[in-house]
PDB file of C-alpha atoms in Angstrom:
ATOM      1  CA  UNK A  28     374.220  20.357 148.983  1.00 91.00           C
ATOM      2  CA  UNK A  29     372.616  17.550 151.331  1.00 96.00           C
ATOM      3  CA  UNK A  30     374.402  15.666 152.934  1.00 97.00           C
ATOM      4  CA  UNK A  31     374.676  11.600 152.990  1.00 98.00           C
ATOM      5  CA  UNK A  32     375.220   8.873 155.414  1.00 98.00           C
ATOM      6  CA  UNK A  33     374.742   5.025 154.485  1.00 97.00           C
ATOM      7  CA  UNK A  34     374.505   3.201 157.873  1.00 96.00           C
ATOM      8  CA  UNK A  35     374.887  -0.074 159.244  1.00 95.00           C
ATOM      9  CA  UNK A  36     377.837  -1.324 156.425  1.00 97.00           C
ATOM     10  CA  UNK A  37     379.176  -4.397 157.902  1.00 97.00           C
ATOM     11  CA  UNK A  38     380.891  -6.398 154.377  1.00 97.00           C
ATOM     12  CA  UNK A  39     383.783  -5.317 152.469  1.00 97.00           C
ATOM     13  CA  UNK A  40     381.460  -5.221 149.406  1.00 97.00           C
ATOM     14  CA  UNK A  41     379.714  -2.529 150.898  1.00 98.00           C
ATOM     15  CA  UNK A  42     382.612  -0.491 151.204  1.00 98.00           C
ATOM     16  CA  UNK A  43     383.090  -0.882 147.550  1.00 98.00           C
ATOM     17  CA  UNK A  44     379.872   0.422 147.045  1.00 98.00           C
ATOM     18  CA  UNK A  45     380.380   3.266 149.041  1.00 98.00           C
ATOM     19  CA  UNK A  46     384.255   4.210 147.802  1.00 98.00           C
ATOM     20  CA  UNK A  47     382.493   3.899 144.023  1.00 98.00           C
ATOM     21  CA  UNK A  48     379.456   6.406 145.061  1.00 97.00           C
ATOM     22  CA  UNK A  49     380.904   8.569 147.502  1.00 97.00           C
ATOM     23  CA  UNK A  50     378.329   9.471 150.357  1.00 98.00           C
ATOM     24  CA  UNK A  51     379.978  12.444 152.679  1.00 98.00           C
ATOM     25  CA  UNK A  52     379.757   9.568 155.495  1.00 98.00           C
ATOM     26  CA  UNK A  53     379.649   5.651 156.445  1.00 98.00           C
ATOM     27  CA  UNK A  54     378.448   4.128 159.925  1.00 98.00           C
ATOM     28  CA  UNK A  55     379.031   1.011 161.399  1.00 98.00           C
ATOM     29  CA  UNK A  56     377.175  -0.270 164.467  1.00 97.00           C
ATOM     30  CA  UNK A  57     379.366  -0.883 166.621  1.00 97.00           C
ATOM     31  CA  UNK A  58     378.855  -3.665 169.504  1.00 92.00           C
ATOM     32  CA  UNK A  59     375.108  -3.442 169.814  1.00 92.00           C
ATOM     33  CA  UNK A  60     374.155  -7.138 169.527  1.00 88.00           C
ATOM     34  CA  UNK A  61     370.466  -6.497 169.205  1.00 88.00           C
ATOM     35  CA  UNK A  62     371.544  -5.482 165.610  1.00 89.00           C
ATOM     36  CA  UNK A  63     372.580  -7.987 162.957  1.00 89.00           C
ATOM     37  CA  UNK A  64     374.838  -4.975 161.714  1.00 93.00           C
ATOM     38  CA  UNK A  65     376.708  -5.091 164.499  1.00 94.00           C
ATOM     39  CA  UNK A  66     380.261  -5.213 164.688  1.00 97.00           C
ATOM     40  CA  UNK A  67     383.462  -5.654 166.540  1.00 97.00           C
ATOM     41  CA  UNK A  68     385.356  -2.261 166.923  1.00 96.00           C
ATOM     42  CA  UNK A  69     388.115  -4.475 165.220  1.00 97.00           C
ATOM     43  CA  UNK A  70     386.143  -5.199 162.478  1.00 97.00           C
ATOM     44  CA  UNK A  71     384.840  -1.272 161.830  1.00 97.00           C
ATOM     45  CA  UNK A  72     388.741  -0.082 162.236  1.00 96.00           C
ATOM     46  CA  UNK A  73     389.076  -2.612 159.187  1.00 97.00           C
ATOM     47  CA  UNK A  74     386.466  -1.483 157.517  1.00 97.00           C
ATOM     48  CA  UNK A  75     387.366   2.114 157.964  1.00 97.00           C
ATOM     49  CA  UNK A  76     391.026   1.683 156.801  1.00 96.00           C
ATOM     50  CA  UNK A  77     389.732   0.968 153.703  1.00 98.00           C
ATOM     51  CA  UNK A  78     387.438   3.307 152.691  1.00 98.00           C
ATOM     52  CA  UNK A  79     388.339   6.397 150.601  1.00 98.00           C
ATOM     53  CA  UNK A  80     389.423   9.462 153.245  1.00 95.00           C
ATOM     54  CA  UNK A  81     386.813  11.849 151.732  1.00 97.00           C
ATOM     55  CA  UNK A  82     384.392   9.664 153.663  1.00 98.00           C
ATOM     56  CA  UNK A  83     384.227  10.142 157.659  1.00 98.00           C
ATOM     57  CA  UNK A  84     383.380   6.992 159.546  1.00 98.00           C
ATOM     58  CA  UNK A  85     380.733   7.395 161.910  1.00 98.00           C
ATOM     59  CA  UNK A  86     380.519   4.868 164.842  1.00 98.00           C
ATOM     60  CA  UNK A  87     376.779   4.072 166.046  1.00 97.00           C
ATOM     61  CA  UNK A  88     376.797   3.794 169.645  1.00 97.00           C
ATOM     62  CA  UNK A  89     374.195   2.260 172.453  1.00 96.00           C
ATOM     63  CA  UNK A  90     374.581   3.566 175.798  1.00 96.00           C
ATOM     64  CA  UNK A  91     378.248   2.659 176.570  1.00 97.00           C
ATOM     65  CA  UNK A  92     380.434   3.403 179.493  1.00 97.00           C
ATOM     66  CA  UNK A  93     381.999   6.863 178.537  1.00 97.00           C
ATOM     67  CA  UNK A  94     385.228   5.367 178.647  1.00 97.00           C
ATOM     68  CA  UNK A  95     384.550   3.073 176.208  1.00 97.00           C
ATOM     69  CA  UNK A  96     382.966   5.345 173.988  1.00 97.00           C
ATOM     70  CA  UNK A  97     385.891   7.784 174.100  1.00 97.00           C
ATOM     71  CA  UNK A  98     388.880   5.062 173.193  1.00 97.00           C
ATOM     72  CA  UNK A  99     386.771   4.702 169.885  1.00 97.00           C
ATOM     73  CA  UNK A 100     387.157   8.098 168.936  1.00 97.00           C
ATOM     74  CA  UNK A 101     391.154   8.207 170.778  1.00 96.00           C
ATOM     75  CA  UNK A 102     391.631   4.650 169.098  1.00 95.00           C
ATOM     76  CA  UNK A 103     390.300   6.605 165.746  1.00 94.00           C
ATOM     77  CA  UNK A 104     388.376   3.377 165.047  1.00 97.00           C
ATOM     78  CA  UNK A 105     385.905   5.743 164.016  1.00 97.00           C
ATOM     79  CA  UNK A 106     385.964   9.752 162.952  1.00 97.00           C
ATOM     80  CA  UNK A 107     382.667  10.723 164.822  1.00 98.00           C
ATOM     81  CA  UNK A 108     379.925   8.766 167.497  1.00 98.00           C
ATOM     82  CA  UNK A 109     376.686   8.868 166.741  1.00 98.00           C
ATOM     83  CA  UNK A 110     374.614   8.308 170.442  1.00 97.00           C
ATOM     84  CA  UNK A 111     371.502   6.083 170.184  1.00 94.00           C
ATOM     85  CA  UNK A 112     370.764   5.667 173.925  1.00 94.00           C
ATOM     86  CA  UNK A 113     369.676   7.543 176.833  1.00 94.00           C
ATOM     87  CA  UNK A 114     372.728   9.690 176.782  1.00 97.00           C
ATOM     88  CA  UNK A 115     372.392  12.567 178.406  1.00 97.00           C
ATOM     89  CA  UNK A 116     373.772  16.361 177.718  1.00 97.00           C
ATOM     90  CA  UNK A 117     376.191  15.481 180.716  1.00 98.00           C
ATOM     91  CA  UNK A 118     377.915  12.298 179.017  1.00 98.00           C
ATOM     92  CA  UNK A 119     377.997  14.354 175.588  1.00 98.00           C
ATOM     93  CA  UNK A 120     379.696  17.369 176.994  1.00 97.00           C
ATOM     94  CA  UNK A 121     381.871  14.802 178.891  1.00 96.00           C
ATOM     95  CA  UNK A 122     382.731  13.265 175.519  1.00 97.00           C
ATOM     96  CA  UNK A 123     383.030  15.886 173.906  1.00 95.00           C
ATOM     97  CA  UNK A 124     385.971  17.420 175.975  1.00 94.00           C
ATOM     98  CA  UNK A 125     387.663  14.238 176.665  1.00 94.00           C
ATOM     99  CA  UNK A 126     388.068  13.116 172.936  1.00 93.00           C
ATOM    100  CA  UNK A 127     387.755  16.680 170.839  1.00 88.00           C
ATOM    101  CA  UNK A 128     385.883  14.915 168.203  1.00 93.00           C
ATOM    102  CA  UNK A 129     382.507  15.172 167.022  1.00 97.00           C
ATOM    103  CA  UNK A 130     379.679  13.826 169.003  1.00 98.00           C
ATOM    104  CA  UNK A 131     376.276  13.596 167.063  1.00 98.00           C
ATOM    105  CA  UNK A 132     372.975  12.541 168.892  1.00 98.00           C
ATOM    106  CA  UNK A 133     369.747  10.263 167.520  1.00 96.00           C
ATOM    107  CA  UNK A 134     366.692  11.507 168.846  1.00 95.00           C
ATOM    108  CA  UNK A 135     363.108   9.930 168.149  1.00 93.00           C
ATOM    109  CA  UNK A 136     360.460  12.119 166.907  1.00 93.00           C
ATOM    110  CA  UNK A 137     356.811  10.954 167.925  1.00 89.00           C
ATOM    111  CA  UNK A 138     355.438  14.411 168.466  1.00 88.00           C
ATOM    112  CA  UNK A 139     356.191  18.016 168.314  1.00 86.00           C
ATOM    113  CA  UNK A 140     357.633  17.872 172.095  1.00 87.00           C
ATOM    114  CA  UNK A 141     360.196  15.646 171.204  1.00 90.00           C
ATOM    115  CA  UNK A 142     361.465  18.525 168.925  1.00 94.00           C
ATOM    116  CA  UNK A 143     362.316  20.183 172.261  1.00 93.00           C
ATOM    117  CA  UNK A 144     364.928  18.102 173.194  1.00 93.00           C
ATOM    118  CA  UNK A 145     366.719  18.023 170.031  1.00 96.00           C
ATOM    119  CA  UNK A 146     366.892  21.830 169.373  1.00 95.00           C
ATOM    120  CA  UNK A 147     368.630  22.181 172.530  1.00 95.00           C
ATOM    121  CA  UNK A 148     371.129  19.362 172.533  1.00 97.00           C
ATOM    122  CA  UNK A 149     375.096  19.943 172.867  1.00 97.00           C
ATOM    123  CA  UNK A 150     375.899  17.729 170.241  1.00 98.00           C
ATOM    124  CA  UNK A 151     377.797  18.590 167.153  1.00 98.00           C
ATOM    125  CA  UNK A 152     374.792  17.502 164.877  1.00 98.00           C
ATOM    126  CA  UNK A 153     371.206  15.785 165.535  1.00 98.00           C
ATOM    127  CA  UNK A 154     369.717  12.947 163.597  1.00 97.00           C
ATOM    128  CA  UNK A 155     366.007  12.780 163.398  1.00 97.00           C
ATOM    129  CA  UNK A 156     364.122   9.199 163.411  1.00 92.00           C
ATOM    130  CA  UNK A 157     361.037   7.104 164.198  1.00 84.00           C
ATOM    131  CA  UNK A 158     363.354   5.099 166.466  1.00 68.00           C
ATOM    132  CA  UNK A 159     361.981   2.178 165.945  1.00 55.00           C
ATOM    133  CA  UNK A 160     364.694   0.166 163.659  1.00 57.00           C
ATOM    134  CA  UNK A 161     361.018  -0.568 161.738  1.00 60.00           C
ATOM    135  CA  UNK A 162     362.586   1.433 158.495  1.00 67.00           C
ATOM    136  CA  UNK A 163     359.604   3.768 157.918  1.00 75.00           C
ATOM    137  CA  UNK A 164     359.231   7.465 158.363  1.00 88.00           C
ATOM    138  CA  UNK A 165     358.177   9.516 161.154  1.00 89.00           C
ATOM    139  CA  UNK A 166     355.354  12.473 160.183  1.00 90.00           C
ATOM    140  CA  UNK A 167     357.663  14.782 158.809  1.00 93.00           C
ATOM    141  CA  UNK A 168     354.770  17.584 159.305  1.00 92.00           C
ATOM    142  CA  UNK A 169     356.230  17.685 162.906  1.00 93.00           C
ATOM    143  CA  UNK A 170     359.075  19.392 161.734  1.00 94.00           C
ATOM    144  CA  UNK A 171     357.529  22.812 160.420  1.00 89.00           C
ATOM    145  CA  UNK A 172     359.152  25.291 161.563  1.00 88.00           C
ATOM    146  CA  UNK A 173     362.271  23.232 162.794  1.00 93.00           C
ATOM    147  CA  UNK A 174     365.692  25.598 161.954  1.00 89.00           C
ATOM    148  CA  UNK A 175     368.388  23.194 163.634  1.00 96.00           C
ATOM    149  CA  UNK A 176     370.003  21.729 161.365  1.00 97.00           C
ATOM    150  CA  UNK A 177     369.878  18.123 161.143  1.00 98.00           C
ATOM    151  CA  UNK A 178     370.042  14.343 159.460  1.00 98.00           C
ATOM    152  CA  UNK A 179     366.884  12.954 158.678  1.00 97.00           C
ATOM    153  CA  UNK A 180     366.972   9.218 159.565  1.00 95.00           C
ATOM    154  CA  UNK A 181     363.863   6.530 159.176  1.00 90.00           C
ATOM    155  CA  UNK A 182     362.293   4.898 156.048  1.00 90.00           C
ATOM    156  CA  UNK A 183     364.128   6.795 153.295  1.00 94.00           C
ATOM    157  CA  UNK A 184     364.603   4.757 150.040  1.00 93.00           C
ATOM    158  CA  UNK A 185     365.087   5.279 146.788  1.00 94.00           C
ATOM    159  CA  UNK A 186     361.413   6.574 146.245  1.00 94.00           C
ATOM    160  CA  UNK A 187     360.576   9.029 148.471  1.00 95.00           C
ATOM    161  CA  UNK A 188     364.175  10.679 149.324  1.00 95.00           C
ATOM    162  CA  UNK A 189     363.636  13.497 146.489  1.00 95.00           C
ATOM    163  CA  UNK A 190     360.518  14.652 148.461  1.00 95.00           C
ATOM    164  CA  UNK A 191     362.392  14.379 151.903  1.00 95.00           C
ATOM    165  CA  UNK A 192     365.049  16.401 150.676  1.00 96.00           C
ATOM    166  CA  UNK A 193     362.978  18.892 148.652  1.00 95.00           C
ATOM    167  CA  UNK A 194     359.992  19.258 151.404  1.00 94.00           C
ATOM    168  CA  UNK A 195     362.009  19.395 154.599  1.00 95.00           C
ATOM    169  CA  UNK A 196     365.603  20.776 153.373  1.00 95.00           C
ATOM    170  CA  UNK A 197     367.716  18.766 155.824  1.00 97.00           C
ATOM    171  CA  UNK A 198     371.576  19.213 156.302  1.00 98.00           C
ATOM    172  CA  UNK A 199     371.631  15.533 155.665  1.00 98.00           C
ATOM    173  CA  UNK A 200     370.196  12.257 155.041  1.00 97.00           C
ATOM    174  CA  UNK A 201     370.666   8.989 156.682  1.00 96.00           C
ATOM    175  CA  UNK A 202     370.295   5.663 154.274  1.00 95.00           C
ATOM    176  CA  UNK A 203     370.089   2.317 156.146  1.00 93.00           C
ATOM    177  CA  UNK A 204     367.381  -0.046 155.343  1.00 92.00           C
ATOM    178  CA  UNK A 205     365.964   1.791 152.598  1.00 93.00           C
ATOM    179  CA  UNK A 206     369.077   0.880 150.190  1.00 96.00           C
ATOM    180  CA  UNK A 207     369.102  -2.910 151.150  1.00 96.00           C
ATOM    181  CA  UNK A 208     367.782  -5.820 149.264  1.00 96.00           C
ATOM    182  CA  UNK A 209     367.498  -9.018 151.290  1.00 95.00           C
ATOM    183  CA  UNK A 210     368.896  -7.566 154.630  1.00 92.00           C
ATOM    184  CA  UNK A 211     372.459  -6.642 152.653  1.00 95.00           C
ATOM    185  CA  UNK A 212     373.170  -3.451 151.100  1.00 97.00           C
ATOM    186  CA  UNK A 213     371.981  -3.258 147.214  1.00 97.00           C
ATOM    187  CA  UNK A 214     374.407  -1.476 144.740  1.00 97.00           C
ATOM    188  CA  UNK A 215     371.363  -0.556 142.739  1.00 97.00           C
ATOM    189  CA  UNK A 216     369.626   1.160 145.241  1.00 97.00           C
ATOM    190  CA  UNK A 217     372.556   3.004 146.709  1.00 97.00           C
ATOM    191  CA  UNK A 218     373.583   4.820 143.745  1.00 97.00           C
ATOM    192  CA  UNK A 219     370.403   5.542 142.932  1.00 96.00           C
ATOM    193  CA  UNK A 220     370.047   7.770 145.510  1.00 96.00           C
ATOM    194  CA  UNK A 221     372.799   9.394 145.678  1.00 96.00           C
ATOM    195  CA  UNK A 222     372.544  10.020 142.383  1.00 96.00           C
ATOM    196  CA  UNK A 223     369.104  11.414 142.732  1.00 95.00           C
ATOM    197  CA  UNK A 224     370.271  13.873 145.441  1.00 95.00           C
ATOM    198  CA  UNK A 225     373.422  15.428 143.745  1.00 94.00           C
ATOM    199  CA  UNK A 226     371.385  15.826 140.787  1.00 93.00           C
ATOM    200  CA  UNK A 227     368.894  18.221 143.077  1.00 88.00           C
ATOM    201  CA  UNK A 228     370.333  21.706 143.691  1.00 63.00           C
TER     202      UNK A 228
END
């Protein structure tokens, strides 16, 4: 079954939402002021106490010092790092062995070279987007072929995530923008996808 991740929670009231729906994972940003997500590690090791242990925090990450990215994972403010930078296959084998915990990578996809990079990465998992923090889709044509598995990331929402799922078979999804209503997470949309994709088989 897919896979899903709702990124960028930053209220309590979104970790209501997500302990009432249950996606397999929830990811804060974590000090990445460009992003009105962002948060304090403080504040996501709050947030992560309380939501429901069957969900695995996943801290969203910017180029930090690997130091500082490693006492996340050691401080277990959050289960798993998701890299958005320029991190290179040296700091993610570096992180990798210091902490013991998963290390996923973002990569953006602008054309079929860019595929490259991704199939080879050491990380634990992959997350395709546009990159762009715009909230729409890459051209998912680029992955034909692709066998790594992998979260799809960029412009999903409630009406086109039955088509990702069902035309490019990903391990799992990534929800950000697409589920929010006025820049804040909407209950409405949230459980509507979910919904949709544990009804698929």
């Amino acid at each position: 079954m897919t896979k899903i991740k709702t990124c960028g929670l930053f209220r309590e009231r979104d970790i209501d939402y997500v302990n009432q729906y249950l996606p397999d994972y929830a990811g804060f940003v974590l000090n990445f002021p460009k992003s009105r997500r962002s948060l304090s590690p403080e504040k996501a090791g709050d947030l992560n106490r309380l939501l429901n242990r069957g969900i695995q925090a996943v801290g969203v990450v910017v180029d930090l010092p690997l130091e500082t990215a490693a006492g996340l994972l050691e401080r277990r403010v959050v289960d798993i790092l998701q890299l958005h930078g320029h991190e290179d296959e040296d700091y993610i084998r570096a992180l990798k062995e210091r902490t013991d915990r998963p290390v996923w990578k973002a990569f953006q996809i602008a054309c079929a070279a860019d595929l490259e990079a991704a199939q080879n990465s050491c990380a634990d998992m992959i997350v395709l987007d546009n990159g762009q923090g715009t909230g729409e889709c890459f051209d998912w044509s680029l992955l034909s072929g692709f066998e790594r598995p992998y979260f799809l990331a960029g412009g999903l929402n409630p009406g086109n995530v039955v088509k990702a799922v069902k035309q490019l078979h990903p391990y799992g999804i990534d929800l950000s923008s697409g589920i929010e209503t006025d820049g804040v997470k909407d209950k409405g949309k949230l459980s509507s996808v979910i919904a949709s994709v544990r009804r698929m088989k």
